[in-house]
PDB file of C-alpha atoms in Angstrom:
ATOM      1  CA  MET A   1      13.244  -5.796  46.948  1.00  0.00           C
ATOM      2  CA  SER A   2       9.630  -6.704  47.520  1.00  0.00           C
ATOM      3  CA  LYS A   3       8.069  -9.984  46.473  1.00  0.00           C
ATOM      4  CA  ILE A   4       5.912  -8.185  43.930  1.00  0.00           C
ATOM      5  CA  LYS A   5       8.874  -6.521  42.224  1.00  0.00           C
ATOM      6  CA  THR A   6      10.748  -9.812  42.147  1.00  0.00           C
ATOM      7  CA  ARG A   7       7.725 -11.523  40.608  1.00  0.00           C
ATOM      8  CA  ILE A   8       7.335  -8.726  38.039  1.00  0.00           C
ATOM      9  CA  ARG A   9      10.978  -9.050  36.995  1.00  0.00           C
ATOM     10  CA  SER A  10      10.634 -12.803  36.678  1.00  0.00           C
ATOM     11  CA  LEU A  11       7.524 -12.408  34.530  1.00  0.00           C
ATOM     12  CA  GLN A  12       9.234  -9.779  32.391  1.00  0.00           C
ATOM     13  CA  GLU A  13      12.069 -12.208  31.650  1.00  0.00           C
ATOM     14  CA  LYS A  14       9.581 -14.919  30.729  1.00  0.00           C
ATOM     15  CA  HIS A  15       7.718 -12.422  28.524  1.00  0.00           C
ATOM     16  CA  LYS A  16      10.964 -11.547  26.711  1.00  0.00           C
ATOM     17  CA  GLU A  17      11.668 -15.233  26.092  1.00  0.00           C
ATOM     18  CA  LEU A  18       8.136 -15.760  24.767  1.00  0.00           C
ATOM     19  CA  ASP A  19       8.600 -12.722  22.542  1.00  0.00           C
ATOM     20  CA  ARG A  20      11.674 -14.353  21.010  1.00  0.00           C
ATOM     21  CA  LEU A  21       9.838 -17.661  20.602  1.00  0.00           C
ATOM     22  CA  THR A  22       6.863 -15.890  19.026  1.00  0.00           C
ATOM     23  CA  THR A  23       9.113 -14.085  16.556  1.00  0.00           C
ATOM     24  CA  ASP A  24      10.746 -17.385  15.609  1.00  0.00           C
ATOM     25  CA  ALA A  25       7.354 -19.085  15.264  1.00  0.00           C
ATOM     26  CA  GLU A  26       6.074 -16.260  13.039  1.00  0.00           C
ATOM     27  CA  GLN A  27       9.080 -16.675  10.752  1.00  0.00           C
ATOM     28  CA  GLU A  28       8.574 -20.437  10.637  1.00  0.00           C
ATOM     29  CA  ARG A  29       4.883 -19.882   9.944  1.00  0.00           C
ATOM     30  CA  ASN A  30       5.769 -18.104   6.692  1.00  0.00           C
ATOM     31  CA  ALA A  31       7.181 -21.392   5.389  1.00  0.00           C
ATOM     32  CA  ASP A  32       4.949 -23.813   7.304  1.00  0.00           C
ATOM     33  CA  ARG A  33       1.263 -23.071   6.831  1.00  0.00           C
ATOM     34  CA  SER A  34       0.143 -26.183   8.705  1.00  0.00           C
ATOM     35  CA  THR A  35      -2.510 -26.138  11.390  1.00  0.00           C
ATOM     36  CA  LYS A  36       0.055 -27.269  13.952  1.00  0.00           C
ATOM     37  CA  GLY A  37       2.241 -24.242  13.182  1.00  0.00           C
ATOM     38  CA  LYS A  38      -0.708 -21.909  13.508  1.00  0.00           C
ATOM     39  CA  TRP A  39      -1.858 -23.324  16.846  1.00  0.00           C
ATOM     40  CA  ASN A  40       1.660 -23.251  18.226  1.00  0.00           C
ATOM     41  CA  LEU A  41       1.854 -19.550  17.397  1.00  0.00           C
ATOM     42  CA  VAL A  42      -1.605 -18.890  18.845  1.00  0.00           C
ATOM     43  CA  GLU A  43      -0.692 -20.629  22.112  1.00  0.00           C
ATOM     44  CA  LEU A  44       2.555 -18.689  22.431  1.00  0.00           C
ATOM     45  CA  LYS A  45       0.714 -15.407  21.900  1.00  0.00           C
ATOM     46  CA  LYS A  46      -1.950 -16.339  24.467  1.00  0.00           C
ATOM     47  CA  GLU A  47       0.682 -17.171  27.047  1.00  0.00           C
ATOM     48  CA  LYS A  48       2.555 -13.964  26.290  1.00  0.00           C
ATOM     49  CA  LEU A  49      -0.626 -11.921  26.724  1.00  0.00           C
ATOM     50  CA  ALA A  50      -1.503 -13.679  29.982  1.00  0.00           C
ATOM     51  CA  ILE A  51       1.925 -12.821  31.355  1.00  0.00           C
ATOM     52  CA  ARG A  52       1.548  -9.180  30.285  1.00  0.00           C
ATOM     53  CA  ASP A  53      -1.837  -9.066  32.035  1.00  0.00           C
ATOM     54  CA  GLU A  54      -0.321 -10.538  35.200  1.00  0.00           C
ATOM     55  CA  ILE A  55       2.499  -7.974  35.147  1.00  0.00           C
ATOM     56  CA  ASN A  56      -0.017  -5.149  34.828  1.00  0.00           C
ATOM     57  CA  ARG A  57      -2.163  -6.589  37.622  1.00  0.00           C
ATOM     58  CA  LEU A  58       0.868  -6.801  39.912  1.00  0.00           C
ATOM     59  CA  ARG A  59       1.887  -3.242  39.093  1.00  0.00           C
ATOM     60  CA  LEU A  60      -1.590  -2.020  40.006  1.00  0.00           C
ATOM     61  CA  SER A  61      -1.586  -3.935  43.275  1.00  0.00           C
ATOM     62  CA  GLU A  62       1.857  -2.520  44.030  1.00  0.00           C
ATOM     63  CA  LYS A  63       0.510   1.029  43.690  1.00  0.00           C
ATOM     64  CA  ASP A  64      -2.328   0.249  46.099  1.00  0.00           C
ATOM     65  CA  ASP A  65       0.135  -0.727  48.849  1.00  0.00           C
TER      66      ASP A  65
END
């Protein structure tokens, strides 16, 4: 398996974990309307999006090879 595919799989696993954490944070946010809860959720979503962008970038570079 190529390095790119291995990296993509690793990122996909991290994305799944962040998805679970985001879901949990959203549920907690319903009860906790504090600023800290909001920023925690925002940071999780940003990280999740950055990973999705990296996966897509790697997939594109894989096609170019």
